[in-house]
GROMACS .gro file of C-alpha atoms in nm:
model
  410
    1MET     CA    1   0.000   0.000   0.000
    2GLY     CA    2   0.114   0.358  -0.056
    3ARG     CA    3   0.159   0.618   0.213
    4GLY     CA    4  -0.155   0.772   0.358
    5SER     CA    5  -0.284   1.124   0.294
    6ASN     CA    6  -0.411   1.375   0.549
    7SER     CA    7  -0.665   1.513   0.302
    8SER     CA    8  -1.022   1.466   0.426
    9ARG     CA    9  -1.117   1.362   0.071
   10LEU     CA   10  -0.918   1.045   0.123
   11GLY     CA   11  -1.065   0.945   0.457
   12ARG     CA   12  -1.187   0.614   0.323
   13TYR     CA   13  -0.848   0.536   0.174
   14ASN     CA   14  -0.677   0.629   0.499
   15LYS     CA   15  -0.906   0.390   0.681
   16SER     CA   16  -0.802   0.113   0.444
   17ILE     CA   17  -0.435   0.200   0.501
   18LEU     CA   18  -0.472   0.153   0.876
   19LEU     CA   19  -0.670  -0.170   0.841
   20THR     CA   20  -0.403  -0.306   0.606
   21GLU     CA   21  -0.125  -0.214   0.847
   22LEU     CA   22  -0.312  -0.379   1.133
   23ARG     CA   23  -0.340  -0.699   0.929
   24ARG     CA   24   0.033  -0.688   0.862
   25CYS     CA   25   0.129  -0.613   1.224
   26ASP     CA   26  -0.142  -0.827   1.387
   27GLN     CA   27  -0.156  -0.563   1.662
   28ALA     CA   28  -0.033  -0.205   1.686
   29SER     CA   29  -0.066   0.113   1.888
   30LYS     CA   30  -0.179   0.444   1.743
   31ALA     CA   31   0.182   0.565   1.756
   32MET     CA   32   0.299   0.263   1.555
   33LEU     CA   33   0.022   0.316   1.299
   34THR     CA   34   0.119   0.682   1.271
   35GLN     CA   35   0.477   0.586   1.196
   36ARG     CA   36   0.386   0.317   0.943
   37SER     CA   37   0.111   0.507   0.759
   38GLY     CA   38   0.252   0.858   0.728
   39LEU     CA   39  -0.073   1.004   0.861
   40SER     CA   40  -0.082   1.267   1.132
   41PRO     CA   41  -0.130   1.149   1.493
   42GLN     CA   42  -0.463   1.332   1.501
   43ALA     CA   43  -0.589   1.155   1.186
   44VAL     CA   44  -0.478   0.814   1.312
   45SER     CA   45  -0.642   0.868   1.651
   46ARG     CA   46  -0.969   0.978   1.490
   47ILE     CA   47  -0.983   0.689   1.243
   48VAL     CA   48  -0.884   0.421   1.496
   49ASP     CA   49  -1.149   0.548   1.740
   50GLU     CA   50  -1.408   0.530   1.461
   51LEU     CA   51  -1.301   0.176   1.366
   52ASP     CA   52  -1.318   0.078   1.733
   53GLU     CA   53  -1.668   0.221   1.771
   54THR     CA   54  -1.796   0.042   1.460
   55GLY     CA   55  -1.646  -0.289   1.575
   56LEU     CA   56  -1.393  -0.339   1.296
   57VAL     CA   57  -1.100  -0.321   1.537
   58ARG     CA   58  -1.075  -0.389   1.908
   59ARG     CA   59  -0.838  -0.318   2.192
   60CYS     CA   60  -0.617  -0.614   2.269
   61GLY     CA   61  -0.385  -0.502   2.547
   62GLN     CA   62  -0.117  -0.247   2.626
   63LYS     CA   63   0.242  -0.194   2.526
   64ARG     CA   64   0.462  -0.112   2.822
   65GLY     CA   65   0.813   0.021   2.831
   66GLY     CA   66   0.970   0.354   2.759
   67LYS     CA   67   0.854   0.687   2.896
   68GLY     CA   68   0.499   0.789   2.973
   69GLN     CA   69   0.181   0.589   2.998
   70PRO     CA   70   0.154   0.245   2.832
   71SER     CA   71   0.010   0.249   2.480
   72THR     CA   72  -0.318   0.079   2.395
   73LEU     CA   73  -0.281  -0.192   2.131
   74TYR     CA   74  -0.544  -0.254   1.863
   75THR     CA   75  -0.611  -0.548   1.633
   76ILE     CA   76  -0.863  -0.650   1.366
   77ASP     CA   77  -1.190  -0.769   1.522
   78PRO     CA   78  -1.293  -1.085   1.333
   79SER     CA   79  -1.657  -1.034   1.436
   80GLY     CA   80  -1.664  -0.686   1.287
   81ALA     CA   81  -1.790  -0.802   0.948
   82TYR     CA   82  -1.880  -1.116   0.753
   83ALA     CA   83  -1.897  -1.213   0.386
   84ILE     CA   84  -1.980  -1.513   0.168
   85GLY     CA   85  -1.753  -1.619  -0.114
   86VAL     CA   86  -1.862  -1.831  -0.410
   87LYS     CA   87  -1.594  -2.002  -0.616
   88VAL     CA   88  -1.738  -2.115  -0.949
   89GLY     CA   89  -1.479  -2.344  -1.106
   90ARG     CA   90  -1.451  -2.571  -1.404
   91ARG     CA   91  -1.453  -2.887  -1.188
   92TYR     CA   92  -1.594  -2.781  -0.851
   93MET     CA   93  -1.782  -2.507  -0.668
   94ASP     CA   94  -1.724  -2.382  -0.314
   95LEU     CA   95  -1.934  -2.152  -0.099
   96LEU     CA   96  -1.749  -2.012   0.199
   97LEU     CA   97  -1.858  -1.803   0.499
   98MET     CA   98  -1.573  -1.584   0.628
   99ASP     CA   99  -1.529  -1.337   0.912
  100PHE     CA  100  -1.331  -1.013   0.894
  101GLY     CA  101  -1.022  -1.184   1.027
  102GLY     CA  102  -1.013  -1.429   0.737
  103ARG     CA  103  -1.136  -1.731   0.933
  104THR     CA  104  -1.364  -1.977   0.752
  105LEU     CA  105  -1.685  -2.031   0.950
  106GLY     CA  106  -1.866  -2.258   0.708
  107ARG     CA  107  -1.822  -2.426   0.371
  108ILE     CA  108  -2.040  -2.600   0.115
  109SER     CA  109  -1.874  -2.781  -0.176
  110HIS     CA  110  -2.000  -2.939  -0.498
  111LYS     CA  111  -1.800  -3.136  -0.756
  112TYR     CA  112  -1.896  -3.202  -1.117
  113THR     CA  113  -1.752  -3.328  -1.442
  114TRP     CA  114  -1.817  -2.995  -1.609
  115PRO     CA  115  -2.006  -2.683  -1.495
  116ASP     CA  116  -2.374  -2.657  -1.589
  117PRO     CA  117  -2.512  -2.310  -1.501
  118GLU     CA  118  -2.871  -2.432  -1.485
  119ALA     CA  119  -2.776  -2.692  -1.224
  120MET     CA  120  -2.539  -2.464  -1.032
  121LEU     CA  121  -2.762  -2.163  -0.972
  122PRO     CA  122  -3.020  -2.339  -0.749
  123LYS     CA  123  -2.735  -2.489  -0.546
  124ILE     CA  124  -2.584  -2.144  -0.499
  125GLY     CA  125  -2.920  -2.008  -0.384
  126ARG     CA  126  -2.962  -2.285  -0.127
  127GLY     CA  127  -2.602  -2.247  -0.016
  128LEU     CA  128  -2.636  -1.873   0.043
  129ALA     CA  129  -2.946  -1.931   0.255
  130ASP     CA  130  -2.772  -2.208   0.451
  131LEU     CA  131  -2.458  -2.006   0.528
  132THR     CA  132  -2.653  -1.693   0.615
  133GLY     CA  133  -2.864  -1.897   0.855
  134ARG     CA  134  -2.552  -2.002   1.048
  135LEU     CA  135  -2.510  -1.643   1.168
  136THR     CA  136  -2.698  -1.484   1.455
  137THR     CA  137  -2.936  -1.196   1.382
  138ASP     CA  138  -2.672  -0.945   1.495
  139GLN     CA  139  -2.404  -1.111   1.280
  140GLN     CA  140  -2.634  -1.108   0.977
  141ARG     CA  141  -2.655  -0.730   1.008
  142ARG     CA  142  -2.277  -0.729   0.961
  143LEU     CA  143  -2.292  -0.952   0.650
  144MET     CA  144  -2.147  -0.725   0.383
  145GLY     CA  145  -2.226  -0.918   0.068
  146VAL     CA  146  -2.147  -1.207  -0.163
  147GLY     CA  147  -1.826  -1.221  -0.363
  148VAL     CA  148  -1.819  -1.444  -0.671
  149ALA     CA  149  -1.485  -1.564  -0.809
  150MET     CA  150  -1.518  -1.731  -1.148
  151PRO     CA  151  -1.341  -1.764  -1.483
  152TRP     CA  152  -1.458  -1.507  -1.736
  153PHE     CA  153  -1.474  -1.757  -2.021
  154ILE     CA  154  -1.614  -2.083  -1.882
  155GLY     CA  155  -1.771  -2.170  -2.216
  156GLU     CA  156  -1.433  -2.162  -2.391
  157TRP     CA  157  -1.185  -2.451  -2.406
  158ALA     CA  158  -1.473  -2.699  -2.407
  159ARG     CA  159  -1.252  -2.969  -2.559
  160GLU     CA  160  -1.006  -2.959  -2.269
  161LEU     CA  161  -1.290  -2.989  -2.019
  162GLY     CA  162  -1.466  -3.268  -2.204
  163MET     CA  163  -1.767  -3.035  -2.226
  164SER     CA  164  -2.017  -3.074  -2.508
  165GLN     CA  165  -2.080  -2.781  -2.739
  166GLU     CA  166  -2.438  -2.776  -2.614
  167ALA     CA  167  -2.314  -2.726  -2.259
  168ALA     CA  168  -2.067  -2.460  -2.369
  169GLU     CA  169  -2.348  -2.277  -2.547
  170LYS     CA  170  -2.541  -2.254  -2.220
  171TRP     CA  171  -2.263  -2.037  -2.079
  172ARG     CA  172  -2.260  -1.818  -2.386
  173SER     CA  173  -2.634  -1.759  -2.376
  174ILE     CA  174  -2.712  -1.722  -2.003
  175ASP     CA  175  -2.670  -1.394  -1.811
  176PHE     CA  176  -2.513  -1.575  -1.519
  177GLY     CA  177  -2.428  -1.261  -1.324
  178LYS     CA  178  -2.778  -1.118  -1.338
  179THR     CA  179  -2.943  -1.448  -1.252
  180LEU     CA  180  -2.711  -1.511  -0.958
  181ALA     CA  181  -2.766  -1.160  -0.822
  182GLU     CA  182  -3.141  -1.229  -0.815
  183LEU     CA  183  -3.084  -1.514  -0.568
  184THR     CA  184  -3.004  -1.282  -0.276
  185THR     CA  185  -3.084  -0.941  -0.134
  186LEU     CA  186  -2.717  -0.893  -0.043
  187PRO     CA  187  -2.481  -0.688  -0.261
  188VAL     CA  188  -2.300  -0.912  -0.510
  189PHE     CA  189  -1.944  -0.857  -0.636
  190PHE     CA  190  -1.770  -1.038  -0.922
  191GLU     CA  191  -1.405  -1.093  -1.005
  192ASN     CA  192  -1.202  -1.329  -1.219
  193ASP     CA  193  -1.124  -1.635  -1.006
  194ASP     CA  194  -0.746  -1.614  -1.017
  195SER     CA  195  -0.748  -1.238  -0.971
  196ALA     CA  196  -0.961  -1.294  -0.662
  197ALA     CA  197  -0.706  -1.551  -0.544
  198ALA     CA  198  -0.435  -1.287  -0.590
  199ILE     CA  199  -0.634  -1.054  -0.362
  200ALA     CA  200  -0.649  -1.327  -0.099
  201GLU     CA  201  -0.272  -1.380  -0.128
  202LEU     CA  202  -0.223  -1.005  -0.097
  203LEU     CA  203  -0.419  -0.981   0.229
  204PHE     CA  204  -0.351  -1.315   0.395
  205GLY     CA  205  -0.045  -1.460   0.223
  206CYS     CA  206   0.281  -1.335   0.076
  207GLY     CA  207   0.133  -0.986   0.036
  208ILE     CA  208   0.192  -0.930   0.408
  209GLU     CA  209   0.562  -0.891   0.319
  210ILE     CA  210   0.564  -0.788  -0.049
  211SER     CA  211   0.363  -0.534  -0.248
  212ASN     CA  212   0.460  -0.608  -0.610
  213PHE     CA  213   0.418  -0.957  -0.749
  214LEU     CA  214   0.284  -1.164  -1.033
  215TYR     CA  215   0.053  -1.430  -0.896
  216VAL     CA  216   0.017  -1.765  -1.074
  217TYR     CA  217  -0.248  -2.020  -0.979
  218ILE     CA  218  -0.248  -2.369  -1.128
  219GLY     CA  219  -0.594  -2.516  -1.114
  220THR     CA  220  -0.789  -2.707  -1.377
  221PHE     CA  221  -0.638  -2.442  -1.605
  222VAL     CA  222  -0.375  -2.182  -1.515
  223GLY     CA  223  -0.436  -1.815  -1.443
  224GLY     CA  224  -0.299  -1.527  -1.247
  225GLY     CA  225  -0.320  -1.176  -1.113
  226VAL     CA  226  -0.097  -0.869  -1.116
  227VAL     CA  227  -0.034  -0.687  -0.786
  228ILE     CA  228   0.142  -0.350  -0.805
  229ASN     CA  229   0.204  -0.128  -0.504
  230GLY     CA  230  -0.031  -0.334  -0.292
  231ASN     CA  231  -0.325  -0.317  -0.534
  232LEU     CA  232  -0.461  -0.566  -0.782
  233GLU     CA  233  -0.427  -0.418  -1.131
  234PRO     CA  234  -0.724  -0.552  -1.330
  235GLY     CA  235  -0.632  -0.416  -1.674
  236ALA     CA  236  -0.857  -0.233  -1.919
  237HIS     CA  237  -1.094  -0.531  -1.950
  238GLY     CA  238  -1.052  -0.686  -1.606
  239ASN     CA  239  -0.840  -0.965  -1.751
  240SER     CA  240  -0.481  -0.890  -1.652
  241GLY     CA  241  -0.280  -1.193  -1.550
  242ALA     CA  242  -0.455  -1.413  -1.809
  243ILE     CA  243  -0.140  -1.614  -1.861
  244ALA     CA  244  -0.329  -1.925  -1.976
  245SER     CA  245  -0.327  -1.784  -2.329
  246MET     CA  246   0.046  -1.706  -2.340
  247PRO     CA  247   0.224  -1.898  -2.619
  248VAL     CA  248   0.489  -2.152  -2.518
  249PRO     CA  249   0.677  -2.429  -2.703
  250PRO     CA  250   0.493  -2.761  -2.741
  251SER     CA  251   0.501  -3.015  -2.460
  252LYS     CA  252   0.750  -3.302  -2.457
  253LEU     CA  253   0.516  -3.535  -2.266
  254ASP     CA  254   0.424  -3.854  -2.452
  255SER     CA  255   0.059  -3.795  -2.356
  256ALA     CA  256   0.066  -3.461  -2.538
  257SER     CA  257   0.202  -3.617  -2.857
  258SER     CA  258  -0.124  -3.809  -2.887
  259GLN     CA  259  -0.317  -3.482  -2.919
  260THR     CA  260  -0.292  -3.465  -3.296
  261ASP     CA  261  -0.471  -3.130  -3.323
  262GLU     CA  262  -0.205  -2.946  -3.121
  263PRO     CA  263   0.014  -2.727  -3.345
  264ALA     CA  264   0.373  -2.835  -3.390
  265ASP     CA  265   0.516  -2.484  -3.347
  266GLY     CA  266   0.367  -2.408  -3.005
  267VAL     CA  267   0.070  -2.419  -2.770
  268GLU     CA  268  -0.095  -2.203  -2.507
  269LEU     CA  269   0.039  -2.222  -2.153
  270LEU     CA  270  -0.278  -2.392  -2.029
  271ASN     CA  271  -0.187  -2.693  -2.245
  272ARG     CA  272   0.124  -2.752  -2.035
  273ALA     CA  273   0.083  -2.588  -1.693
  274SER     CA  274  -0.259  -2.708  -1.583
  275LEU     CA  275  -0.399  -2.986  -1.369
  276PHE     CA  276  -0.605  -3.124  -1.656
  277VAL     CA  277  -0.275  -3.185  -1.837
  278LEU     CA  278  -0.139  -3.370  -1.532
  279GLN     CA  279  -0.457  -3.578  -1.506
  280ARG     CA  280  -0.441  -3.654  -1.879
  281HIS     CA  281  -0.078  -3.760  -1.850
  282LEU     CA  282  -0.151  -3.989  -1.556
  283ALA     CA  283  -0.455  -4.138  -1.732
  284ALA     CA  284  -0.240  -4.216  -2.035
  285HIS     CA  285  -0.031  -4.434  -1.802
  286GLY     CA  286  -0.326  -4.606  -1.635
  287ILE     CA  287  -0.364  -4.382  -1.327
  288ASP     CA  288  -0.703  -4.216  -1.278
  289VAL     CA  289  -0.732  -3.908  -1.054
  290ALA     CA  290  -0.988  -3.731  -1.270
  291ASP     CA  291  -1.244  -3.702  -0.990
  292ASP     CA  292  -1.021  -3.517  -0.745
  293ILE     CA  293  -0.656  -3.413  -0.768
  294ALA     CA  294  -0.638  -3.463  -0.389
  295ASP     CA  295  -0.653  -3.839  -0.463
  296LEU     CA  296  -0.303  -3.809  -0.604
  297ASP     CA  297  -0.153  -3.881  -0.262
  298LYS     CA  298  -0.325  -4.220  -0.259
  299VAL     CA  299  -0.158  -4.337  -0.580
  300MET     CA  300   0.174  -4.155  -0.552
  301ASP     CA  301   0.380  -4.477  -0.538
  302ARG     CA  302   0.274  -4.559  -0.895
  303ALA     CA  303   0.229  -4.202  -1.012
  304ARG     CA  304   0.559  -4.049  -0.901
  305PRO     CA  305   0.759  -4.104  -1.225
  306PHE     CA  306   0.482  -3.950  -1.435
  307VAL     CA  307   0.426  -3.665  -1.187
  308ASP     CA  308   0.798  -3.589  -1.217
  309GLU     CA  309   0.767  -3.576  -1.595
  310TRP     CA  310   0.479  -3.332  -1.570
  311LEU     CA  311   0.655  -3.116  -1.308
  312ALA     CA  312   0.955  -3.079  -1.538
  313ASP     CA  313   0.740  -2.999  -1.841
  314CYS     CA  314   0.521  -2.760  -1.641
  315ALA     CA  315   0.820  -2.575  -1.492
  316ASP     CA  316   0.982  -2.535  -1.835
  317ALA     CA  317   0.661  -2.386  -1.975
  318LEU     CA  318   0.610  -2.155  -1.677
  319VAL     CA  319   0.963  -2.019  -1.703
  320HIS     CA  320   0.914  -1.951  -2.074
  321ALA     CA  321   0.598  -1.749  -2.004
  322LEU     CA  322   0.712  -1.585  -1.681
  323CYS     CA  323   1.036  -1.454  -1.828
  324ALA     CA  324   0.828  -1.255  -2.076
  325ALA     CA  325   0.604  -1.129  -1.796
  326VAL     CA  326   0.903  -1.027  -1.583
  327CYS     CA  327   1.038  -0.815  -1.867
  328VAL     CA  328   0.708  -0.626  -1.887
  329LEU     CA  329   0.605  -0.598  -1.521
  330ASP     CA  330   0.937  -0.588  -1.330
  331PRO     CA  331   0.779  -0.762  -1.026
  332GLU     CA  332   0.945  -0.803  -0.691
  333ALA     CA  333   0.838  -1.167  -0.680
  334LEU     CA  334   0.660  -1.448  -0.861
  335VAL     CA  335   0.410  -1.623  -0.635
  336ILE     CA  336   0.300  -1.971  -0.748
  337ASP     CA  337   0.015  -2.162  -0.587
  338SER     CA  338  -0.214  -2.452  -0.677
  339GLN     CA  339  -0.468  -2.711  -0.569
  340LEU     CA  340  -0.183  -2.961  -0.578
  341PRO     CA  341  -0.079  -3.135  -0.256
  342ARG     CA  342   0.151  -2.897  -0.071
  343PRO     CA  343   0.479  -3.086  -0.124
  344LEU     CA  344   0.423  -3.088  -0.499
  345ILE     CA  345   0.352  -2.716  -0.533
  346GLU     CA  346   0.663  -2.645  -0.325
  347GLU     CA  347   0.861  -2.872  -0.555
  348LEU     CA  348   0.722  -2.700  -0.863
  349THR     CA  349   0.814  -2.360  -0.720
  350ALA     CA  350   1.167  -2.483  -0.651
  351ARG     CA  351   1.201  -2.610  -1.009
  352VAL     CA  352   1.089  -2.274  -1.150
  353ALA     CA  353   1.331  -2.089  -0.920
  354GLU     CA  354   1.619  -2.318  -1.020
  355ARG     CA  355   1.552  -2.266  -1.390
  356LEU     CA  356   1.533  -1.887  -1.350
  357GLU     CA  357   1.857  -1.893  -1.151
  358ARG     CA  358   2.028  -2.095  -1.422
  359ASN     CA  359   1.898  -1.888  -1.715
  360PRO     CA  360   1.777  -1.548  -1.592
  361PRO     CA  361   1.627  -1.311  -1.850
  362PRO     CA  362   1.903  -1.064  -1.944
  363GLY     CA  363   1.872  -0.695  -1.871
  364VAL     CA  364   1.611  -0.721  -1.593
  365MET     CA  365   1.609  -0.767  -1.217
  366LYS     CA  366   1.552  -1.129  -1.123
  367PRO     CA  367   1.241  -1.170  -0.901
  368ARG     CA  368   1.210  -1.394  -0.601
  369VAL     CA  369   1.007  -1.710  -0.659
  370LEU     CA  370   0.772  -1.789  -0.371
  371THR     CA  371   0.513  -2.053  -0.293
  372GLY     CA  372   0.168  -1.911  -0.223
  373ARG     CA  373   0.029  -1.972   0.123
  374LEU     CA  374  -0.339  -2.046   0.063
  375GLY     CA  375  -0.347  -2.344  -0.173
  376ALA     CA  376  -0.691  -2.478  -0.259
  377GLU     CA  377  -0.850  -2.211  -0.036
  378ALA     CA  378  -0.726  -1.919  -0.246
  379ASN     CA  379  -1.012  -1.875  -0.496
  380ALA     CA  380  -1.300  -1.906  -0.250
  381MET     CA  381  -1.122  -1.684   0.003
  382GLY     CA  382  -1.068  -1.429  -0.271
  383GLY     CA  383  -1.439  -1.431  -0.347
  384ALA     CA  384  -1.530  -1.379   0.019
  385ILE     CA  385  -1.284  -1.088   0.044
  386LEU     CA  386  -1.446  -0.892  -0.240
  387PRO     CA  387  -1.727  -0.743  -0.024
  388PHE     CA  388  -1.466  -0.625   0.228
  389TYR     CA  389  -1.272  -0.461  -0.054
  390SER     CA  390  -1.577  -0.274  -0.178
  391ASN     CA  391  -1.614  -0.107   0.159
  392PHE     CA  392  -1.256  -0.058   0.270
  393VAL     CA  393  -1.048   0.004  -0.042
  394LEU     CA  394  -1.058   0.336  -0.223
  395ASP     CA  395  -0.948   0.198  -0.560
  396ARG     CA  396  -1.277   0.050  -0.675
  397THR     CA  397  -1.127  -0.072  -1.004
  398VAL     CA  398  -1.011  -0.371  -0.799
  399LEU     CA  399  -1.360  -0.517  -0.812
  400LEU     CA  400  -1.705  -0.495  -0.963
  401THR     CA  401  -2.008  -0.366  -0.778
  402GLY     CA  402  -2.374  -0.311  -0.832
  403GLY     CA  403  -2.506  -0.665  -0.863
  404VAL     CA  404  -2.474  -0.712  -1.241
  405PRO     CA  405  -2.134  -0.579  -1.350
  406GLN     CA  406  -2.052  -0.509  -1.712
  407ARG     CA  407  -1.711  -0.675  -1.704
  408ILE     CA  408  -1.826  -1.030  -1.636
  409ARG     CA  409  -1.803  -1.261  -1.935
  410VAL     CA  410  -1.928  -1.616  -1.923
   0.00000   0.00000   0.00000
């Protein structure tokens, strides 16, 4: 985040600055917040008192030592606000109830072979009612909205998903955003799923220490988000970080050579650095984890050689794409996360880091390569965070508001 401003016109932004610093520090006095934010002591005192009165922060003790009276310490109050996140994915859907501290209070999950909007919408409606009902009447008054994290182009890449053209056409013809917004009286906010995951990483993951990074999430497909100066940069069309479409050399996996319609001169990154590619490679060698990538642990004894082949191929493709991105964005770090079992995503991150160390792009500063901290939780958490962002972040280009945003594309 940037430094705060003492202008009264930026009161809302200053409030977000202090809330962000409190998340980073866990607890802080007004004097500490003054030093970290660049705001005047009077402004910090006024804003913290207001946040305390509204229940978004609470007193959590005193700091003793030094001259004068002990300082009162403040921290985020998890019960100050609540939100529901909806992750609409290509293989599964999660609904998540979250408090202001980032703790998950309830979850509802659905798995499917491919996403059918007509089947999903009633389940979302029932899930919203269920999760809302788990809150007390007072807590429901602090429920700030529903955040939806979903791919913009679910109807595309039907072949990779095994989706029929009829099913893909449903996504092209339905106004999913408008229909979903009619399921609740709460405000509804939409964001690309991997951009939402980048927001979650910013607030609850590596973003606690770094403010400029390219986020990469390997799910059924691969996507990302661009964080600059502590803010998600959505791009002119809300589609920045769409690395799935970046061109890379063709895969060397024997399972890819059987895909006769893949061009010989190159493919898109999603055709190498995605879980559907891993599942396809394992299936080609008689190992089926198509229902749930979490089942990979159960068959790892047989799967390990083929997982290693995919990790090497995936890392090579990622480095090819990320070197180009580094030249354009000049990020402080590359943050890589996934639904993969934790040891495997850490291994993939290490392979990418080793390849960048061995062959860094010339003429640019080499970024750090970090493993994301949220794993399979990232997308749903990102969705749940969107209502908080709408109220506590000045830069409203980070998200979409108003129930039926123009930027959503399904």
